[in-house]
């Protein structure tokens, strides 16, 4: 029966509710007389028969006019009740006016007061009963995930209401660590203490715990997540306040724990930005970001846009990546334009080009009056660069050289190189190339160029392309195994927004030649992250102690060029800065003549596709470089002398371990 009603067209459903009201309004009038005169069949019924016809005759048009029948039964709530109350009130006022004009002496006005109350209860109650029956039917027809909501505050209450309107989750109870709420009911769900959570999961066959504590401090959130870590259910959360405010998500959009939650779990506290430094760096200036479509570059662009520069030049070689970040920034800009004047709008300039094309970079800087450059364009995947050494050196070293030289030629105010902890005593070509890029930026800084050259070095960013976190999430979703290179491998971690904040603030503090380093806390074992992510999905790690577990962890061995422990400092000579979590490393540099000599040699080696010669030059220039993989000679060298053409030259073949 209910299925047939659900399949009716919307117009027929409205007509059905209208017909029901047409029958209920005379019934409510009869109940009003019965209650007023304390009789089921009072004599006044015959004398005031016209009221039974007038109630629906006046009420139905009022209900239609006020949009009462536009409410969808499945989503009946407080607003629907308010709409009914307004419509019934107007209907009663019209009835009273008519009755006073027609029978001023004989009609008891208290009848209308009782009718108003009865009508509210009956018409509103019928709708709420209909919604409850519909929810029960839908829940019986589907198999929603049974969930417990952690947090019985305002956010938890809204989440419960939103979940009841959907079909994926069925809230069973609330859990909260505030004693004053224990035993109370919120939207018909009992609030239990945290100590009873394990029992609730067992008795009610709970599938997931949903966190609804968006206002909680990070310390409390960390303790909550740590307490839920060992429970045999998945842990999910509602969207962040930022996403809710910006309209990117709604309360009912339940998702897995995000990167910030994971950092809470492993004990990593985010860096608090200095708003003064952020504004000083780019506000009102013409800014260019190279590699604008990449992980770090795109986040830099987002945060720079929020700081209201005069112009932002998005420079990238990838058409798709450039299109995506331009579209995202334009969308955010349109949503922010309501709060700003036309004079404060940002000029977004997408530019397709390679950082190795110096003439192109110079022309772009001059055309748009660039004052600040954030150089984020780089190849960063260690194994890929290890198998493609010439491409890695060409992009990471010479791309930096050409952009830095373009900045010098055009007298750009500030040039900031985004570097990596893999540049410290590197064991791979990517790290050695980034350290060489640091050396040449230090060389530019030592010259009287009028441009402030600086760099910032940080560790792994969670969520970037190639990061272990999205890889682990994908592997867990596929049923495993989760691949970890080595059980003892450790890394420093922070989020992409933190990294972008650091880069912008470092640019504001720069005087020239500094290597800014973030105090990233203690390094974290990758294996611990894998185990935590598995458990927080409600799964069990399959190992010797649990042979019937859900997800296995497979050790694959260190990849070419990887090392167990990453470092942030070449030596311990560091000084504090204006930001409490940003340090300035005092590191040795090479004379510019030596840097130029190495660059010219690398240039010749790259043109000849001589990987061995290129690595030998990096060994000569980069202190502490210890390559783990032998670089074989190329299978052939593409050059104009060979007759094959450099444009068709191939990288050397590499042995895969």
XYZ file of C-alpha atoms in Angstrom:
657
model
C 0.000 0.000 0.000
C 2.736 2.468 1.013
C 4.768 1.519 -2.058
C 1.816 2.441 -4.273
C 1.497 5.797 -2.519
C 5.208 6.445 -2.972
C 4.915 5.747 -6.692
C 2.125 8.312 -7.198
C 2.973 11.555 -9.025
C 3.700 14.530 -6.799
C 0.457 16.269 -7.822
C -1.612 13.263 -6.737
C 0.170 13.093 -3.395
C -0.670 16.745 -2.758
C -4.287 16.132 -3.732
C -4.408 13.202 -1.288
C -3.152 15.348 1.624
C -5.572 18.137 0.672
C -8.495 15.655 0.641
C -7.459 14.404 4.052
C -7.473 17.967 5.444
C -10.890 18.497 3.844
C -12.242 15.639 5.978
C -10.284 16.449 9.149
C -11.258 20.120 9.485
C -15.023 19.399 10.065
C -13.951 16.643 12.468
C -11.826 19.159 14.393
C -14.823 21.540 14.578
C -17.016 18.761 15.990
C -14.318 17.962 18.596
C -14.160 21.641 19.549
C -17.936 21.720 20.222
C -17.773 18.397 22.069
C -14.970 19.579 24.351
C -16.568 22.974 24.978
C -20.043 21.586 25.833
C -18.844 18.316 27.360
C -21.053 16.244 25.068
C -20.410 14.036 22.078
C -23.594 15.280 20.351
C -24.251 18.820 21.549
C -27.410 20.552 20.382
C -25.412 23.487 18.960
C -24.126 21.253 16.168
C -27.360 21.676 14.228
C -27.572 25.423 14.897
C -24.004 26.152 13.754
C -23.855 23.619 10.932
C -22.423 26.306 8.651
C -19.162 26.257 10.625
C -18.530 22.679 9.457
C -18.679 23.858 5.868
C -16.930 27.179 6.485
C -13.893 25.582 8.186
C -12.636 23.730 5.082
C -14.022 26.360 2.702
C -11.811 29.004 4.327
C -9.018 26.720 5.508
C -8.089 24.925 2.270
C -7.486 28.134 0.253
C -5.423 29.523 3.149
C -3.333 26.331 3.320
C -2.779 26.437 -0.442
C -1.864 30.123 -0.380
C 0.674 29.655 2.416
C 2.347 26.714 0.685
C 1.495 24.105 3.289
C 1.001 21.421 0.633
C 4.461 21.958 -0.839
C 6.021 20.190 2.143
C 7.329 16.708 1.328
C 6.004 14.161 3.813
C 9.404 12.514 4.227
C 10.948 15.809 5.377
C 8.169 17.094 7.640
C 9.714 18.978 10.566
C 9.531 22.126 12.627
C 9.137 24.404 9.629
C 6.151 22.394 8.424
C 4.549 22.679 11.865
C 5.145 26.455 11.906
C 3.539 26.711 8.477
C 0.481 24.752 9.675
C 0.255 26.927 12.803
C 0.258 30.103 10.721
C -2.333 28.735 8.293
C -4.652 27.497 11.082
C -4.333 30.829 12.918
C -5.328 32.758 9.799
C -8.192 30.343 9.165
C -9.517 30.798 12.732
C -9.295 34.584 12.467
C -11.352 34.508 9.264
C -13.904 32.146 10.853
C -14.148 34.372 13.921
C -14.656 37.490 11.846
C -17.386 35.789 9.851
C -19.093 34.438 12.992
C -19.004 37.785 14.823
C -20.507 39.587 11.847
C -23.256 36.959 11.339
C -24.132 35.990 14.969
C -22.535 38.509 17.323
C -24.631 37.550 20.374
C -25.161 33.811 20.012
C -21.705 32.507 19.082
C -19.233 31.415 21.797
C -15.771 32.635 20.886
C -14.108 29.959 23.014
C -15.176 27.398 20.401
C -12.713 28.906 17.951
C -9.900 28.838 20.518
C -10.513 25.137 21.132
C -10.812 24.528 17.379
C -7.436 26.244 16.828
C -5.772 23.955 19.351
C -7.468 20.767 18.113
C -6.721 21.605 14.484
C -3.039 22.111 15.261
C -2.822 18.794 17.075
C -4.788 16.788 14.503
C -3.408 18.234 11.256
C 0.143 18.448 12.569
C -0.061 15.057 14.254
C -1.326 13.341 11.101
C 1.648 14.651 9.163
C 4.184 13.578 11.773
C 2.575 10.136 12.056
C 2.679 9.860 8.270
C 6.372 10.749 8.251
C 7.098 8.167 10.983
C 5.239 5.433 9.077
C 7.108 6.355 5.915
C 10.493 6.264 7.697
C 9.636 2.890 9.242
C 8.656 1.503 5.866
C 11.782 2.819 4.164
C 14.025 1.500 6.936
C 12.369 -1.904 6.694
C 12.906 -1.938 2.934
C 16.599 -1.052 3.098
C 19.543 -2.045 5.276
C 21.094 1.175 6.578
C 24.285 1.271 8.579
C 23.441 1.359 12.261
C 25.464 4.128 13.854
C 26.170 5.752 17.201
C 26.724 9.506 17.196
C 29.545 10.705 19.448
C 28.553 14.155 20.656
C 25.025 15.011 21.804
C 25.358 18.751 21.303
C 23.812 20.938 18.655
C 25.952 19.466 15.856
C 25.058 15.904 16.897
C 21.342 16.715 17.033
C 21.452 18.246 13.541
C 23.403 15.247 12.267
C 20.807 12.828 13.660
C 18.006 14.761 11.966
C 19.892 14.832 8.662
C 20.665 11.099 8.782
C 17.023 10.227 9.383
C 16.115 11.955 6.128
C 18.601 9.822 4.203
C 18.799 6.137 3.464
C 22.401 5.209 4.310
C 22.583 5.565 8.102
C 20.204 4.828 10.973
C 21.209 6.552 14.256
C 20.678 4.275 17.254
C 22.028 6.278 20.204
C 24.204 9.167 21.322
C 27.428 8.891 23.294
C 28.887 11.856 25.130
C 31.530 12.313 27.823
C 29.549 15.077 29.569
C 27.843 13.618 32.647
C 25.013 16.155 32.630
C 23.691 14.665 29.380
C 23.775 10.993 30.397
C 20.328 9.407 30.400
C 18.704 12.280 28.532
C 17.064 11.916 25.144
C 17.871 13.945 22.031
C 15.435 13.500 19.135
C 14.250 10.276 20.737
C 17.769 8.818 21.096
C 19.247 8.115 24.551
C 22.582 9.654 25.507
C 25.037 7.115 26.991
C 28.436 7.615 28.658
C 31.591 6.719 26.753
C 32.213 3.780 29.090
C 29.142 1.987 27.653
C 30.181 2.400 24.031
C 31.648 -1.085 23.631
C 28.467 -2.617 25.112
C 26.287 -0.521 22.797
C 28.239 -1.742 19.788
C 27.812 -5.369 20.786
C 24.125 -5.222 21.750
C 22.896 -3.077 18.845
C 25.099 -4.454 16.050
C 26.587 -0.997 15.428
C 28.430 -0.554 12.123
C 30.071 2.840 12.655
C 30.671 5.683 15.080
C 30.067 9.185 13.742
C 31.986 12.043 15.342
C 29.886 15.174 15.817
C 32.254 17.389 17.824
C 33.285 20.121 15.346
C 33.725 22.708 18.124
C 35.957 20.504 20.300
C 39.533 21.525 20.964
C 42.227 19.507 19.243
C 43.382 17.897 22.487
C 39.900 16.588 23.274
C 39.404 15.441 19.680
C 42.714 13.600 19.799
C 41.747 11.801 23.010
C 38.354 10.828 21.576
C 39.841 9.409 18.377
C 42.501 7.531 20.342
C 39.780 6.019 22.578
C 37.790 4.865 19.532
C 40.838 3.421 17.797
C 40.534 -0.079 19.284
C 36.786 -0.535 18.829
C 35.660 -3.039 16.155
C 33.740 -0.465 14.078
C 34.668 2.205 11.583
C 34.959 5.812 12.723
C 33.566 8.557 10.510
C 32.970 12.258 10.962
C 30.767 15.088 9.773
C 32.195 17.780 7.482
C 34.428 20.485 8.918
C 32.985 23.841 9.954
C 34.877 25.492 7.090
C 33.186 23.253 4.518
C 29.781 23.779 6.127
C 30.150 27.574 6.174
C 31.369 27.694 2.575
C 28.529 25.463 1.417
C 30.859 22.721 0.179
C 29.074 20.113 2.299
C 25.972 19.615 4.407
C 25.652 18.232 7.917
C 24.576 14.797 6.660
C 27.591 14.323 4.378
C 29.317 11.729 6.526
C 32.886 10.900 5.499
C 35.965 9.070 6.700
C 38.360 10.819 9.054
C 40.294 13.471 7.161
C 43.970 14.365 7.148
C 43.701 16.719 10.134
C 42.100 13.918 12.155
C 44.933 11.604 11.202
C 47.498 14.158 12.339
C 45.608 14.410 15.634
C 45.798 10.652 15.914
C 49.550 10.452 15.407
C 50.128 13.362 17.755
C 51.010 16.056 15.197
C 49.648 19.503 16.089
C 49.187 21.911 13.190
C 51.080 25.157 12.880
C 49.163 28.268 13.925
C 49.707 30.913 11.231
C 50.752 34.469 11.967
C 48.101 36.527 10.175
C 50.359 39.563 10.107
C 53.094 37.692 8.255
C 50.587 36.195 5.833
C 49.144 39.563 4.899
C 52.597 41.169 4.609
C 53.759 38.536 2.126
C 51.270 38.946 -0.730
C 48.394 41.323 0.050
C 48.001 43.860 -2.734
C 50.904 42.434 -4.744
C 51.263 40.730 -8.114
C 52.168 37.110 -7.342
C 53.174 34.169 -9.535
C 53.108 30.497 -8.521
C 54.963 27.998 -10.679
C 53.553 24.482 -10.611
C 50.226 26.103 -9.713
C 48.272 22.945 -10.485
C 50.316 20.663 -8.233
C 49.642 19.621 -4.649
C 51.646 22.377 -2.972
C 51.199 24.933 -5.754
C 47.408 24.683 -5.800
C 47.158 25.114 -2.017
C 49.490 28.090 -2.238
C 47.127 29.600 -4.800
C 44.098 29.035 -2.560
C 45.704 30.686 0.439
C 47.196 33.526 -1.586
C 43.748 34.262 -3.035
C 42.342 34.495 0.489
C 45.003 37.126 1.280
C 43.719 39.382 -1.549
C 46.703 39.942 -3.866
C 46.273 42.404 -6.714
C 47.015 39.691 -9.281
C 47.771 35.969 -9.210
C 49.581 34.355 -12.140
C 49.021 30.591 -12.307
C 51.991 29.079 -14.188
C 51.956 25.389 -15.058
C 52.896 23.079 -17.919
C 49.872 20.793 -17.376
C 46.790 22.045 -19.211
C 44.398 19.930 -17.140
C 45.928 20.890 -13.776
C 45.929 24.568 -14.742
C 42.299 24.418 -15.846
C 41.206 22.735 -12.611
C 42.892 25.218 -10.259
C 41.718 28.187 -12.342
C 38.128 26.941 -12.242
C 38.288 26.320 -8.489
C 39.740 29.751 -7.742
C 37.248 31.513 -9.990
C 34.397 29.710 -8.232
C 35.723 30.711 -4.805
C 36.281 34.248 -6.054
C 32.685 34.561 -7.231
C 31.389 33.427 -3.835
C 33.601 35.983 -2.097
C 32.770 38.866 -4.433
C 29.573 39.612 -2.507
C 31.672 40.796 0.422
C 34.232 42.865 -1.515
C 34.173 45.802 -3.826
C 35.119 45.697 -7.466
C 38.387 47.427 -6.628
C 39.408 44.520 -4.385
C 38.816 41.775 -6.952
C 41.702 39.463 -7.871
C 43.022 39.246 -11.416
C 43.603 35.526 -12.111
C 46.000 34.857 -15.006
C 46.408 31.195 -16.122
C 49.611 30.720 -18.111
C 50.665 27.515 -19.872
C 54.420 27.206 -19.984
C 57.526 25.369 -18.847
C 59.832 26.649 -16.117
C 62.716 25.605 -18.387
C 61.647 28.194 -20.968
C 63.399 31.232 -19.532
C 62.251 33.625 -22.259
C 58.650 32.634 -21.597
C 59.044 33.163 -17.846
C 60.676 36.581 -18.355
C 57.909 37.724 -20.696
C 55.181 36.620 -18.237
C 56.849 38.383 -15.294
C 57.168 41.607 -17.273
C 53.688 41.432 -18.779
C 51.970 41.116 -15.408
C 54.376 43.052 -13.187
C 55.125 40.065 -10.935
C 56.570 41.073 -7.561
C 56.647 37.727 -5.715
C 57.403 34.262 -7.132
C 56.684 31.002 -5.330
C 58.603 28.331 -7.203
C 56.750 25.072 -6.511
C 57.243 23.384 -9.898
C 59.301 20.214 -9.432
C 59.376 16.480 -9.956
C 59.073 14.973 -6.479
C 58.366 11.231 -6.865
C 61.596 9.617 -5.732
C 61.402 6.282 -7.641
C 60.214 7.952 -10.872
C 63.014 10.508 -10.814
C 65.464 7.742 -9.942
C 64.436 5.951 -13.145
C 64.400 9.200 -15.138
C 67.443 11.074 -13.838
C 67.960 13.457 -16.745
C 64.328 14.593 -16.703
C 64.498 15.057 -12.920
C 67.682 17.127 -13.063
C 66.434 19.152 -16.024
C 63.188 20.092 -14.241
C 64.349 20.438 -10.630
C 67.734 22.076 -11.221
C 67.458 23.928 -14.499
C 63.803 24.814 -14.009
C 64.846 26.554 -10.775
C 67.843 28.148 -12.505
C 65.761 29.616 -15.327
C 63.009 30.950 -13.068
C 65.528 32.409 -10.588
C 67.491 34.039 -13.408
C 64.257 35.432 -14.864
C 63.465 36.872 -11.429
C 66.924 38.464 -11.320
C 66.604 39.931 -14.829
C 63.183 41.443 -14.127
C 64.090 42.556 -10.564
C 61.306 40.627 -8.859
C 61.048 41.593 -5.177
C 61.020 38.095 -3.648
C 61.743 34.593 -4.950
C 60.845 31.640 -2.693
C 61.968 28.106 -3.528
C 59.897 25.255 -2.118
C 62.360 22.545 -1.100
C 62.195 19.191 0.673
C 63.767 17.288 3.541
C 65.048 14.816 0.937
C 67.631 17.450 -0.010
C 69.440 16.803 3.288
C 72.182 14.205 2.828
C 70.250 12.767 -0.113
C 70.297 9.155 -1.220
C 68.374 9.764 -4.432
C 68.564 11.938 -7.519
C 65.430 13.881 -6.642
C 66.899 14.963 -3.294
C 70.300 15.720 -4.800
C 68.683 17.812 -7.542
C 66.647 19.762 -4.980
C 69.786 20.380 -2.902
C 71.519 21.626 -6.051
C 68.538 23.933 -6.587
C 69.018 25.239 -3.044
C 72.704 25.882 -3.724
C 72.020 27.907 -6.859
C 69.325 29.951 -5.051
C 71.864 30.616 -2.286
C 74.267 31.672 -5.022
C 71.765 34.135 -6.471
C 71.106 35.481 -2.947
C 74.799 36.237 -2.481
C 74.802 38.544 -5.497
C 73.652 42.196 -5.432
C 70.603 41.552 -7.600
C 67.907 43.584 -5.881
C 65.829 40.398 -5.521
C 65.419 38.601 -2.196
C 66.122 34.909 -2.834
C 65.118 32.479 -0.115
C 63.863 28.917 0.322
C 61.794 26.838 2.708
C 62.318 23.176 3.479
C 59.772 20.801 4.987
C 58.926 17.113 5.225
C 56.175 14.978 3.764
C 52.764 16.492 3.192
C 49.804 14.229 3.822
C 47.333 14.108 0.973
C 49.648 15.116 -1.857
C 49.967 13.010 -4.985
C 52.142 10.051 -4.042
C 51.481 10.411 -0.308
C 51.027 7.197 1.664
C 47.702 8.255 3.205
C 45.546 8.272 0.029
C 47.438 5.172 -1.145
C 46.640 3.331 2.098
C 42.984 4.443 1.920
C 42.711 3.105 -1.631
C 44.335 -0.201 -0.665
C 42.081 -0.630 2.379
C 38.983 0.062 0.267
C 40.140 -2.608 -2.198
C 40.551 -5.189 0.573
C 44.321 -4.931 0.912
C 47.082 -5.637 1.251
C 48.455 -2.346 2.521
C 51.996 -1.972 1.244
C 54.683 -0.540 3.526
C 58.268 -0.352 2.320
C 59.921 -1.226 5.640
C 58.620 -1.784 9.206
C 61.126 0.751 10.559
C 60.678 3.575 8.045
C 59.755 6.904 9.680
C 58.783 10.285 8.239
C 57.930 13.821 9.324
C 54.389 14.844 8.434
C 52.238 17.933 8.040
C 49.245 18.892 5.936
C 49.390 20.686 2.613
C 47.698 23.813 4.084
C 50.366 23.921 6.811
C 53.109 23.682 4.223
C 51.587 26.489 2.173
C 51.237 28.632 5.304
C 54.892 28.090 6.102
C 55.999 29.054 2.606
C 53.990 32.291 2.627
C 55.190 33.297 6.086
C 58.781 32.465 5.222
C 58.550 34.788 2.248
C 57.449 37.593 4.567
C 60.403 37.031 6.915
C 63.048 36.575 4.226
C 66.048 38.867 3.971
C 67.953 36.760 1.434
C 69.745 33.397 1.380
C 67.915 31.800 4.327
C 66.836 28.178 4.519
C 63.646 28.189 6.569
C 62.763 24.915 8.269
C 59.574 24.002 10.110
C 59.794 22.476 13.563
C 57.682 19.444 12.648
C 57.834 17.623 15.965
C 58.696 13.959 16.163
C 58.843 11.669 13.118
C 56.114 9.034 12.768
C 56.404 5.374 11.796
C 54.628 4.636 8.522
C 53.625 1.216 9.861
C 51.766 2.858 12.764
C 49.810 5.018 10.329
C 48.840 1.947 8.292
C 47.644 0.059 11.405
C 45.649 3.050 12.658
C 43.933 3.601 9.319
C 42.930 -0.059 9.135
C 41.491 -0.065 12.652
C 39.614 3.203 12.184
C 37.796 1.649 9.220
C 36.456 -0.962 11.640
C 38.807 -3.643 10.314
C 41.451 -5.837 11.877
C 45.076 -6.149 10.822
C 45.858 -9.640 9.545
C 49.104 -10.843 11.121
C 50.513 -13.806 13.038
C 48.431 -12.966 16.121
C 45.263 -12.486 14.026
C 45.456 -14.843 11.023
C 41.764 -14.254 10.246
C 42.055 -10.481 10.197
C 40.670 -8.336 7.388
C 43.632 -6.447 5.921
C 47.209 -7.656 5.651
C 50.265 -5.393 5.713
C 52.855 -6.325 3.119
C 56.468 -5.141 3.303
C 57.863 -4.392 -0.145
C 61.348 -3.144 0.694
C 62.706 0.352 0.292
C 62.237 1.734 -3.197
C 65.186 3.010 -5.251
C 66.638 6.064 -3.570
C 64.583 5.832 -0.354
C 66.026 5.844 3.138
C 64.631 4.833 6.510
C 64.936 8.210 8.208
C 64.501 11.651 6.663
C 66.305 14.716 8.028
C 65.479 18.413 7.967
C 68.890 19.928 8.810
C 72.318 19.441 7.279
C 73.841 20.559 10.596
C 72.532 21.814 13.935
C 73.250 25.492 13.340
C 69.725 26.941 13.502
C 68.282 30.153 14.920
C 64.681 31.050 15.855
C 62.540 33.437 13.808
C 59.508 35.629 14.444
C 57.328 32.532 14.144
C 57.678 30.099 17.094
C 57.591 27.007 14.877
C 59.799 28.227 12.038
C 63.583 27.952 12.284
C 66.266 29.437 10.088
C 69.109 27.062 9.216
C 72.577 28.526 8.768
C 74.024 26.218 6.122
C 77.186 26.313 4.039
C 76.911 27.323 0.405
C 79.138 27.164 -2.671
C 80.832 30.122 -4.335
C 78.898 31.332 -7.370
C 81.792 30.425 -9.658
C 81.609 26.824 -8.412
C 77.814 26.756 -8.812
C 78.143 28.021 -12.378
C 80.784 25.414 -13.168
C 78.568 22.587 -11.875
C 75.524 23.927 -13.745
C 77.401 24.125 -17.047
C 78.656 20.580 -16.561
C 75.166 19.319 -15.731
C 73.818 21.118 -18.766
C 76.283 19.340 -21.039
C 75.559 15.968 -19.397
C 71.786 16.440 -19.772
C 72.103 17.427 -23.424
C 74.122 14.262 -24.032
C 71.771 12.175 -21.816
C 74.835 11.100 -19.842
C 73.302 10.020 -16.521
C 76.580 8.813 -15.041
C 78.274 12.136 -15.703
C 75.315 14.049 -14.258
C 75.344 11.978 -11.063
C 79.105 12.422 -10.753
C 78.665 16.193 -10.886
C 75.947 16.065 -8.221
C 78.251 13.985 -6.031
C 80.863 16.702 -6.428
C 78.485 19.541 -5.555
C 76.111 18.113 -2.932
C 77.649 17.358 0.435
C 76.451 14.048 1.868
C 74.957 12.704 -1.375
C 75.181 8.902 -1.260
C 73.294 7.333 -4.183
C 71.840 3.922 -3.390
C 71.425 2.847 -7.013
C 74.056 2.540 -9.682
C 73.352 4.721 -12.733
C 74.135 2.664 -15.861
C 75.300 4.217 -19.087
C 72.524 5.108 -21.537
C 71.551 2.522 -24.131
C 72.254 5.251 -26.664
C 72.717 8.984 -26.584
C 70.428 11.138 -28.640
C 72.301 14.122 -30.046
C 72.533 16.026 -33.300
C 75.831 14.237 -34.018
C 74.229 10.821 -33.749
C 71.869 11.533 -36.609
C 68.824 10.487 -34.589
C 67.851 13.903 -33.211
C 67.783 14.982 -29.615
C 64.014 15.323 -29.700
C 63.628 11.541 -29.889
C 66.246 10.709 -27.273
C 65.305 8.204 -24.598
C 66.199 8.025 -20.939
C 68.616 5.280 -19.869
C 67.103 1.895 -19.166
C 67.080 1.081 -15.463
C 67.032 -2.258 -13.721
C 63.979 -2.804 -11.569
C 64.669 -4.479 -8.275
